Amino acid sequence: MKDWDRLITVEQMEEATASLLENAEKVGADTWQQRSKNQSPHCGFGEAGTCCRICSMGPCRITPKAPRGICGCDVHGIVGRNYLRFTAGGTATHSDHGREIMHTLHQTREGGNYQVKDPEKLIRIAKEWGVETEGKDIYDLAHEMAEIGLMEYGKPFGHQKFTDRAHPHTQELWDKADLRPRAIDREVVQSLHMTHMGCSSEAEALIHQSIRSGLADGWGGSMMGTEFSDVMFGTPKVMDTEANIGVMDKDMVNIIVHGHDPSLSEMIVHYAQDPEMIALAKSVGAKGINIAGVCCTANEVAMRHGIPMAGNFLNQENVVLTGACEAIVVDIQCIFPALGPLSKCFHTKFITTSDIARIPDSEFYRFSAETAGENAKAIVKMAVENFVNRKPELVNIPNQKTKARVGYAVETIKKTLDGVCNTHVDEMGTLKPLADVVKAGVLRGAVAMVGCNNPKVRPDTAHIELMKKMLKNDIIVVVTGCSAQAAAKAGLMDPDAKEFCGEGLKRVCELVGIPPVLHMGSCVDISRMMILASDLAKDWGCNISQLPLCGCAPEWMSEKAVSIGNYVVGTGINTYLGVDPYSKGSSEVTELLQGETGVKQWCEANYTVELDIEKLGDLMIEDIEAKRAALGI
Ligand code: MSK
């Protein structure tokens, strides 16, 4: 089948990047393409997970001649410990993002910088948590919920409240295997404690804690981050935006927001629309102020304000290389330290804002919930005033831009289905129409595509090629994180991309008015996917692990991605990786993650690691068809 002709191909994106790399050469800038070459080949011990530097007797590296570390730990203990530490890093990171959101919720005030924009959602969650809502001022309720939410991090007893939302069968599995996460900080701290020298070296115990730590992220910290961001900034609704590097505008002041925490980007977006700031932009010769996003911040502001998405993880240097970026404003996570020296080669201001992410060669502007308004205004002003320092001879904005329809929160998906199928059952709606089209075979199933880019994989190829393959096979794709931007940049979130699908999926897209790839948000919003899977199984009348559904992170790179993978398999969804998680050095760890014992036995799902993307896609389709056959559909 011929590709849909409005698709922007990976080759075209690479041409755009090549022209930007010419800019890099002109100014003598360093880029990840070069650094990646400098770092190759990678250390074989590190890649296999068989190097231990947890104490100072080593580092110990496991070889056939030296099968144990100095303490006597074998390869399975070393690989398992490394895997658990990797997971704990991811759980801590996502969950601390969630914690910041809860602190911001505590700062909400009527008419303040932060307000409650979705009071119904706040009340719904309060009722779910058994909090009295009757006659309470909405801000008093917000503050009470913030305090209860913050206690989820350190409460001495009990389990994560949001785990009660999961499908009853999933909860039973968690309880049976002792996997239901307790306080979030406890799971992270226990992971570090277990992996300290002289504690756990049994692979099974280490992988068990990896899954529980992941679940504390997905059904704890990330879910709080998502749900209470919706409460404060609004639950995403369907909106149209644009994507790819061409969303930058040579006649405007371009401010790029990058990172994860919407508390910053919401304020920047707000002040970029301030008439005083727009007048200032015009006074320095620009036509106005253009905000665009990179990485998960792009997802956050796209799905709530329709702000365009300039690119994903490996495009963060590209936005500076255009020579038209007045400021790149970052908060936390996935920010290249390289942006410091790179921005110095141009007129770009690299503005860091969080004590969590302090980076050399940046201008640090501490951003806090209490002073958010004045901080954001000062940052926007600084960017606008920097427009005059632009060097016109360096401006090169590749002309690549696509349309994207975004904003499919679970609530939005249910409402969209309600609108078409007239099946409204309660205020939350139902996923029954979706279950029905899958049962009927019009759709064969669904894939949740998530995760980063990684120079080990030709950037965006795996995301885009796998999505195309799924769509052609009538498998709907839901996306978050940098996978979402890969889809958007290519044009796969344009409703017209239905032309690119198999007949069944095309019909559904036409009937419901959706693009074939549904944007569900940022990395923390993978928690939305867990709720979607859980609710779908409830409406279907089966268990999550029986659904023709799988997860996929074909180009992942961060610790957060491993934590995510652990909660996705921990929720009963088979997960397909295109990059190895540093576990291949141990047959025991590999079996626990990818075999029939371990996570498969505890949670009815496991990982598949396959570096050949074509094969990875075939395996997912086989999995979906096998699930259908087992259900007799
Ligand atoms: S931003 S974690 S590179 S998806 Fe969430 Fe993208 Fe991966 Fe960061």
XYZ file of C-alpha atoms and ligand atoms in Angstrom:
641
model
C 0.000 0.000 0.000
C 1.301 3.446 -0.881
C 1.949 5.766 2.052
C -0.576 8.509 2.641
C 0.890 11.404 0.640
C 0.720 14.004 3.404
C 2.881 11.935 5.709
C 6.193 13.579 6.599
C 8.676 10.744 6.378
C 11.639 10.064 8.620
C 13.871 10.784 5.605
C 12.331 14.234 5.204
C 12.781 14.916 8.912
C 16.408 13.816 8.619
C 16.926 16.243 5.729
C 15.607 19.028 7.949
C 17.950 17.972 10.747
C 20.881 17.847 8.306
C 20.258 21.452 7.314
C 20.215 22.403 11.010
C 23.467 20.549 11.578
C 24.988 22.848 8.944
C 24.073 25.714 11.262
C 25.806 23.832 14.079
C 28.937 23.560 11.993
C 28.911 27.273 11.163
C 28.998 28.203 14.852
C 31.172 25.309 16.005
C 28.432 23.758 18.128
C 28.542 20.275 19.556
C 25.526 18.015 18.867
C 24.215 14.673 20.129
C 24.885 13.116 16.718
C 28.616 13.682 17.233
C 28.634 12.811 20.927
C 26.849 9.568 20.186
C 29.614 8.615 17.735
C 32.254 9.593 20.314
C 30.648 7.275 22.865
C 30.495 4.228 20.579
C 31.019 1.363 21.032
C 29.319 1.258 24.406
C 30.691 -0.699 27.353
C 29.608 -4.347 27.039
C 29.446 -4.830 30.824
C 27.199 -1.820 31.232
C 24.951 -2.951 28.381
C 24.548 -6.430 29.866
C 24.022 -5.021 33.382
C 26.970 -7.054 34.689
C 29.041 -4.275 36.234
C 28.547 -3.571 39.953
C 29.708 -0.297 41.513
C 27.387 -0.294 44.503
C 30.307 -0.421 46.964
C 33.931 0.706 46.723
C 35.543 -2.747 46.715
C 35.036 -2.868 42.940
C 33.838 -1.955 40.452
C 33.296 -5.682 39.838
C 32.671 -6.941 36.343
C 31.352 -10.437 35.778
C 33.186 -12.625 33.247
C 33.506 -16.425 32.819
C 36.831 -16.149 34.688
C 35.395 -13.963 37.455
C 31.818 -15.206 37.923
C 31.255 -13.442 41.258
C 31.916 -9.979 42.623
C 34.272 -9.511 45.591
C 31.342 -9.849 48.032
C 30.357 -13.098 46.297
C 27.300 -11.727 44.496
C 26.615 -13.635 41.272
C 25.581 -12.181 37.929
C 21.851 -12.563 38.643
C 22.114 -10.549 41.838
C 24.156 -7.840 40.106
C 21.861 -7.540 37.095
C 18.781 -7.657 39.364
C 20.143 -4.957 41.661
C 21.016 -2.722 38.731
C 17.550 -3.228 37.288
C 15.872 -2.350 40.599
C 18.004 0.783 41.058
C 17.154 1.834 37.498
C 13.462 1.372 38.267
C 13.662 3.231 41.571
C 15.216 6.219 39.762
C 12.233 6.295 37.425
C 9.653 5.862 40.179
C 11.252 8.633 42.234
C 11.339 10.985 39.272
C 7.747 10.586 38.108
C 6.461 10.532 41.646
C 8.336 13.656 42.653
C 6.713 15.365 39.680
C 3.373 14.212 41.148
C 4.416 15.547 44.553
C 5.183 18.981 43.075
C 1.712 18.997 41.528
C 0.206 18.276 44.971
C 2.170 21.162 46.467
C 0.895 23.411 43.692
C -2.657 22.198 44.417
C -2.110 23.324 47.972
C -1.354 26.827 46.640
C -4.575 27.170 44.630
C -6.636 30.252 45.496
C -9.721 31.916 44.065
C -8.273 34.449 41.578
C -4.698 33.234 42.314
C -1.937 32.065 39.978
C -3.265 28.520 40.249
C -6.966 27.756 40.401
C -9.268 24.755 40.339
C -10.366 24.546 36.716
C -12.129 21.183 36.931
C -14.058 21.214 40.230
C -16.214 18.230 39.165
C -13.123 16.102 38.842
C -11.831 17.218 42.234
C -15.165 16.329 43.846
C -15.257 12.988 42.044
C -11.794 12.035 43.324
C -12.618 13.321 46.817
C -15.677 11.043 46.931
C -13.547 8.175 45.642
C -11.120 8.785 48.517
C -13.962 8.963 51.055
C -13.576 12.692 51.728
C -16.698 14.661 52.693
C -17.480 17.211 49.961
C -20.929 18.496 50.935
C -21.027 22.229 51.623
C -17.261 22.550 51.416
C -15.574 25.498 49.682
C -13.834 24.111 46.585
C -10.481 25.571 47.649
C -10.764 24.154 51.149
C -11.435 20.811 49.505
C -8.445 21.263 47.155
C -6.137 21.936 50.098
C -7.489 18.978 52.059
C -7.000 16.706 49.043
C -3.469 18.054 48.523
C -2.580 17.100 52.088
C -4.093 13.631 51.743
C -2.313 13.176 48.416
C 1.005 14.220 49.926
C 0.497 11.620 52.642
C 0.396 8.969 49.905
C 4.152 9.483 49.697
C 4.971 8.722 53.294
C 2.006 7.228 55.103
C 3.163 4.530 57.507
C 0.416 2.002 56.737
C -1.928 0.992 53.930
C -1.622 0.941 50.160
C -1.852 3.485 47.328
C -5.404 4.810 47.227
C -5.676 4.832 43.432
C -4.983 1.089 43.254
C -8.599 0.628 44.403
C -9.604 1.872 40.930
C -8.017 -1.081 39.184
C -9.980 -4.012 37.813
C -10.919 -6.290 40.761
C -9.023 -9.218 39.255
C -5.870 -7.087 38.988
C -6.217 -6.090 42.631
C -6.562 -9.757 43.586
C -3.375 -10.587 41.685
C -1.495 -7.770 43.378
C -2.636 -8.858 46.825
C -1.862 -12.505 46.166
C 1.655 -11.680 44.991
C 2.161 -8.969 47.644
C 2.669 -6.398 44.922
C 0.176 -3.719 45.889
C 2.316 -0.611 46.422
C 2.418 1.035 49.834
C 3.654 4.608 50.416
C 5.524 5.799 47.308
C 8.625 6.949 49.159
C 8.683 3.645 51.016
C 8.856 1.708 47.751
C 11.704 3.890 46.459
C 13.604 3.774 49.741
C 13.119 0.027 50.095
C 14.474 -0.401 46.560
C 17.627 1.512 47.491
C 17.910 -0.340 50.791
C 17.498 -3.758 49.162
C 20.251 -2.943 46.679
C 22.735 -1.616 49.223
C 25.837 -3.759 49.678
C 25.060 -6.750 51.814
C 21.265 -6.791 51.314
C 19.309 -8.568 48.532
C 21.094 -10.579 45.894
C 18.243 -12.924 44.967
C 17.010 -12.062 41.480
C 13.378 -12.934 42.188
C 13.150 -10.621 45.216
C 14.798 -7.798 43.266
C 12.468 -8.110 40.282
C 9.454 -8.404 42.589
C 10.371 -5.076 44.202
C 10.997 -3.574 40.743
C 7.400 -4.322 39.797
C 6.003 -3.005 43.093
C 8.089 0.156 42.784
C 6.805 0.622 39.222
C 3.220 0.180 40.413
C 3.824 2.890 43.047
C 4.648 5.144 40.101
C 1.813 4.244 37.707
C -0.971 3.839 40.244
C 0.517 6.359 42.688
C 2.796 9.272 41.830
C 2.104 9.467 38.097
C -1.625 9.042 38.573
C -1.682 11.845 41.126
C 0.379 14.010 38.752
C -2.123 13.411 35.967
C -5.363 13.633 37.913
C -4.542 16.761 39.895
C -2.974 18.505 36.879
C -6.397 18.028 35.290
C -8.050 19.461 38.407
C -5.882 22.603 38.242
C -5.309 23.110 34.538
C -8.394 21.421 33.093
C -9.033 17.894 31.854
C -7.829 17.777 28.231
C -10.415 18.180 25.532
C -10.121 17.506 21.836
C -8.327 20.338 20.099
C -6.438 20.950 16.898
C -2.839 22.021 16.836
C 0.290 21.719 14.701
C 3.549 19.857 14.992
C 7.134 19.623 13.736
C 9.950 22.162 13.573
C 8.065 24.413 11.130
C 5.805 25.561 13.967
C 8.587 27.988 14.893
C 8.004 31.354 13.241
C 10.790 33.563 11.928
C 8.754 36.745 12.442
C 7.807 36.035 16.029
C 9.572 35.803 19.372
C 9.929 32.029 19.777
C 9.822 30.657 23.298
C 10.290 26.915 23.659
C 8.974 25.221 26.796
C 10.628 21.909 27.586
C 10.464 19.398 30.417
C 7.484 17.950 32.245
C 5.824 19.960 34.997
C 2.881 21.984 33.646
C 3.002 24.363 36.631
C 5.691 26.345 34.752
C 4.497 26.042 31.165
C 0.895 26.964 32.059
C 2.156 30.269 33.428
C 4.473 30.938 30.479
C 1.599 30.314 28.066
C -0.592 32.660 30.096
C 1.900 35.528 30.118
C 2.789 35.094 26.460
C -0.813 36.140 25.774
C -0.575 39.191 28.034
C -1.294 42.334 25.922
C 1.602 44.107 27.644
C 4.030 41.370 26.528
C 2.608 41.294 22.998
C 3.002 45.085 22.763
C 6.587 44.709 23.968
C 7.233 42.071 21.284
C 5.914 44.436 18.612
C 8.067 47.238 19.946
C 11.198 45.147 19.358
C 10.190 44.360 15.772
C 8.477 40.963 16.152
C 4.938 40.207 15.012
C 4.092 38.604 18.354
C 5.036 35.776 20.702
C 5.040 32.165 19.587
C 5.197 29.429 22.222
C 6.016 25.873 21.164
C 6.802 22.767 23.188
C 9.402 20.017 23.278
C 9.130 16.643 25.063
C 6.339 16.127 27.593
C 5.795 19.802 28.290
C 4.759 19.967 24.645
C 2.113 17.338 25.350
C 0.846 19.146 28.439
C 0.311 22.495 26.727
C -0.836 21.032 23.416
C -3.673 19.093 24.962
C -4.892 21.944 27.158
C -4.211 25.022 25.004
C -3.510 23.771 21.483
C 0.103 25.023 21.717
C 2.114 23.553 18.813
C 4.684 20.802 19.368
C 8.099 21.632 17.901
C 9.548 18.184 18.482
C 10.492 15.388 20.818
C 13.504 14.376 22.905
C 16.166 14.239 20.189
C 14.865 17.461 18.632
C 15.687 19.596 21.672
C 18.930 20.783 20.102
C 17.203 21.369 16.757
C 15.015 24.152 18.137
C 18.128 26.080 19.196
C 19.899 25.271 15.912
C 17.167 27.157 14.001
C 18.824 30.357 15.239
C 15.291 31.635 15.871
C 14.813 30.522 19.455
C 14.807 33.480 21.825
C 14.519 31.292 24.926
C 14.304 27.648 25.830
C 12.644 27.495 29.228
C 12.926 24.206 31.084
C 11.655 22.695 34.294
C 12.520 19.059 35.073
C 13.610 15.839 33.317
C 14.912 14.946 29.857
C 16.829 18.204 29.449
C 20.213 17.834 27.741
C 23.024 19.583 29.647
C 24.252 20.224 26.101
C 21.690 23.015 25.826
C 24.017 25.171 27.966
C 27.002 25.383 25.617
C 24.763 25.101 22.552
C 22.660 28.112 23.479
C 25.885 30.109 23.960
C 26.655 29.556 20.248
C 23.437 31.393 19.418
C 21.542 34.283 20.990
C 19.239 31.819 22.782
C 18.632 32.185 26.496
C 18.647 28.808 28.235
C 16.537 29.320 31.326
C 16.429 26.725 34.096
C 13.784 27.134 36.764
C 13.908 24.221 39.192
C 16.301 23.196 41.953
C 15.780 19.666 40.656
C 17.446 20.513 37.324
C 20.406 22.892 37.798
C 22.519 22.993 34.632
C 25.787 24.811 33.852
C 25.667 27.654 31.330
C 21.997 28.334 31.973
C 20.351 31.357 33.530
C 18.684 30.093 36.675
C 15.386 31.694 37.505
C 13.870 29.914 40.499
C 10.191 29.263 39.848
C 7.836 28.644 42.716
C 4.107 28.244 43.033
C 3.892 31.264 45.364
C 5.562 33.670 42.909
C 4.681 31.880 39.666
C 3.011 34.880 38.018
C 5.890 37.312 38.479
C 8.472 34.606 37.614
C 6.705 33.722 34.369
C 6.239 37.339 33.360
C 9.921 38.079 33.951
C 10.940 35.051 31.847
C 8.653 36.002 28.957
C 9.951 39.605 29.117
C 13.548 38.397 29.044
C 12.805 36.279 25.956
C 11.031 39.100 24.149
C 13.862 41.540 24.803
C 16.291 38.978 23.418
C 14.667 39.128 19.955
C 16.931 42.036 18.944
C 19.999 39.835 19.501
C 18.982 37.346 16.825
C 21.533 36.852 14.024
C 19.439 36.815 10.815
C 22.177 34.993 8.872
C 21.762 31.991 11.203
C 17.979 31.730 10.993
C 16.911 28.475 9.349
C 13.477 27.070 10.162
C 12.819 23.985 8.032
C 9.416 24.198 6.409
C 7.877 21.089 7.976
C 4.553 21.310 9.709
C 1.638 18.945 10.213
C -1.860 19.131 11.640
C -2.590 17.223 14.823
C -5.782 16.571 16.783
C -4.890 16.039 20.426
C -6.340 15.795 23.932
C -7.827 12.333 24.398
C -8.064 11.907 28.150
C -10.097 8.861 29.217
C -13.050 11.162 29.980
C -12.742 12.685 26.502
C -12.609 9.279 24.813
C -15.756 8.201 26.668
C -17.567 11.438 25.814
C -16.547 11.137 22.161
C -17.929 7.591 22.044
C -21.088 8.686 23.883
C -21.657 11.443 21.344
C -21.604 9.031 18.440
C -23.154 5.893 19.885
C -25.687 7.518 22.220
C -24.858 5.035 24.951
C -24.627 7.497 27.838
C -24.960 5.540 31.079
C -23.612 7.841 33.783
C -21.515 10.974 34.202
C -18.346 9.008 33.443
C -19.660 7.370 30.251
C -18.689 3.934 29.042
C -16.177 2.172 26.825
C -18.744 -0.431 25.725
C -18.923 0.889 22.133
C -15.159 0.478 21.889
C -15.402 -3.051 23.291
C -18.145 -3.823 20.753
C -16.147 -2.755 17.686
C -13.177 -4.780 18.896
C -15.369 -7.822 19.592
C -16.896 -7.477 16.125
C -13.393 -7.438 14.609
C -13.819 -4.001 12.992
C -10.841 -3.083 15.141
C -8.504 -5.974 15.898
C -7.149 -4.415 19.085
C -5.073 -1.570 20.460
C -1.439 -0.718 21.080
C -0.276 1.832 23.633
C 2.917 3.358 22.193
C 5.013 5.342 24.601
C 8.501 6.459 25.412
C 11.447 8.384 24.212
C 13.919 8.533 21.355
C 17.282 6.879 21.713
C 20.258 7.342 19.384
C 20.557 3.526 19.406
C 17.478 3.527 17.158
C 17.219 5.700 14.051
C 15.178 8.515 15.631
C 11.409 8.199 15.241
C 11.635 5.326 12.725
C 10.513 2.693 15.175
C 7.628 4.798 16.478
C 6.393 5.790 13.046
C 6.957 2.479 11.250
C 5.279 0.503 14.031
C 2.325 2.873 14.118
C 1.883 2.603 10.351
C 2.007 -1.163 10.602
C -0.616 -1.227 13.377
C -2.953 1.165 11.564
C -2.816 -0.862 8.373
C -3.789 -3.904 10.427
C -6.840 -2.165 11.967
C -5.158 -1.773 15.331
C -5.841 1.587 16.957
C -2.853 3.298 18.564
C -2.906 5.420 21.725
C 0.219 7.440 22.444
C 1.956 9.552 25.067
C 5.346 11.140 25.619
C 7.808 11.483 22.775
C 6.023 8.740 20.861
C 3.079 11.145 20.653
C 5.250 13.815 19.083
C 6.739 11.321 16.641
C 3.191 10.573 15.480
C 2.242 14.234 15.362
C 5.379 15.261 13.461
C 4.695 12.603 10.848
C 1.049 13.623 10.438
C -0.503 10.514 11.980
C -2.636 12.586 14.376
C -4.282 14.395 11.494
C -7.843 13.029 11.186
C -7.179 12.715 7.433
C -4.547 10.081 8.242
C -7.485 7.654 8.295
C -6.672 7.234 4.598
C -3.695 5.365 5.828
C -5.585 2.726 7.845
C -7.145 -0.630 7.184
C -10.841 -0.547 6.232
C -12.150 -1.227 9.763
C -10.120 1.436 11.542
C -10.811 3.900 8.742
C -14.578 3.393 9.219
C -14.296 3.923 12.982
C -12.248 7.113 12.486
C -14.821 8.461 10.043
C -17.763 7.587 12.267
C -16.281 8.940 15.477
C -14.299 11.825 13.926
C -10.977 10.824 15.456
C -7.459 10.465 14.100
C -6.179 6.862 14.045
C -3.511 7.712 16.618
C -4.985 9.106 19.821
C -2.928 11.522 21.880
C -3.311 10.761 25.601
C -0.688 13.152 26.952
C 2.693 13.141 28.628
C 4.739 10.397 30.325
C 2.860 10.650 33.632
C -0.330 10.296 31.589
C 0.452 6.661 30.872
C -1.573 6.358 34.066
C -4.536 7.400 31.878
C -3.830 4.341 29.742
C -3.955 2.121 32.840
C -7.403 3.483 33.702
C -8.497 3.055 30.085
C -7.391 -0.596 30.062
C -8.950 -1.265 33.441
C -12.289 0.365 32.525
C -12.331 -1.340 29.143
C -11.891 -4.733 30.800
C -14.693 -3.928 33.263
C -17.051 -2.829 30.460
C -16.022 -5.838 28.365
C -16.486 -8.325 31.211
C -12.991 -9.840 31.104
C -9.620 -9.376 32.790
C -7.074 -6.800 31.577
C -4.635 -9.509 30.516
C -7.304 -11.028 28.230
C -7.797 -7.828 26.207
C -6.288 -7.690 22.704
C -4.011 -4.921 23.821
C -0.294 -4.395 24.282
C 2.177 -1.743 25.327
C 5.227 -0.749 23.309
C 8.263 1.468 23.945
C 10.381 1.011 20.812
C 12.912 3.815 21.384
C 12.906 4.197 25.174
C 15.957 5.531 27.018
C 15.179 6.793 30.550
C 14.877 5.219 33.992
C 11.316 6.505 33.994
C 10.593 4.288 30.999
C 11.639 1.176 32.936
C 9.446 2.168 35.846
C 6.598 2.675 33.362
C 7.238 -0.676 31.701
C 7.106 -2.342 35.113
C 3.714 -0.907 35.962
C 2.333 -1.656 32.503
C 3.278 -5.359 32.752
C 2.339 -5.187 36.438
C -1.149 -4.134 35.321
C -1.439 -7.175 33.068
C -0.445 -5.718 29.683
C 2.274 -7.415 27.623
C 4.939 -4.855 26.792
C 7.279 -4.763 23.785
C 10.648 -3.024 23.953
C 12.913 -2.050 21.060
C 15.903 -1.310 23.325
C 17.352 -3.797 25.800
C 16.910 -2.873 29.496
C 20.474 -3.793 30.549
C 19.254 -7.188 31.741
C 20.566 -9.634 29.167
C 23.594 -10.534 31.308
C 21.404 -12.667 33.575
C 19.348 -15.622 32.383
C 17.403 -15.525 35.667
C 16.467 -11.850 35.391
C 15.608 -12.291 31.721
C 13.332 -15.207 32.609
C 11.650 -13.254 35.429
C 10.907 -10.331 33.092
C 10.346 -12.091 29.787
C 9.544 -15.711 30.624
C 6.645 -17.646 32.107
C 7.711 -17.243 35.733
C 8.190 -13.951 37.596
C 6.015 -11.099 36.421
C 3.981 -13.342 34.085
C 3.045 -15.566 36.995
C 2.338 -12.669 39.343
C 0.531 -10.308 36.945
C -0.340 -12.356 33.814
C 1.887 -10.286 31.483
C 5.548 -9.953 30.576
C 8.097 -8.175 28.414
C 9.333 -8.981 24.937
C 12.613 -7.400 23.845
C 13.233 -7.384 20.084
C 15.628 -4.975 18.433
C 14.369 -5.745 14.922
C 11.425 -3.363 14.649
C 9.698 -5.275 11.850
C 9.745 -8.415 13.995
C 8.625 -6.446 17.075
C 5.554 -5.317 15.125
C 4.812 -8.857 13.928
C 5.039 -10.125 17.512
C 2.554 -7.514 18.729
C 0.085 -8.401 15.982
C 0.490 -12.111 16.787
C -0.121 -11.342 20.470
C -3.290 -9.371 19.690
C -4.598 -12.118 17.391
C -3.800 -14.791 19.994
C -5.745 -12.835 22.630
C -8.691 -12.573 20.242
C -8.586 -16.308 19.566
C -8.499 -17.069 23.293
C -11.577 -14.876 23.789
C -13.292 -16.656 20.906
C -13.729 -13.491 18.862
S 9.812 13.313 27.643
S 11.000 10.275 29.453
S 12.230 11.439 26.503
S 9.121 10.046 26.471
Fe 8.514 12.550 28.910
Fe 10.197 11.902 26.088
Fe 11.085 9.785 27.369
Fe 11.526 12.158 28.362
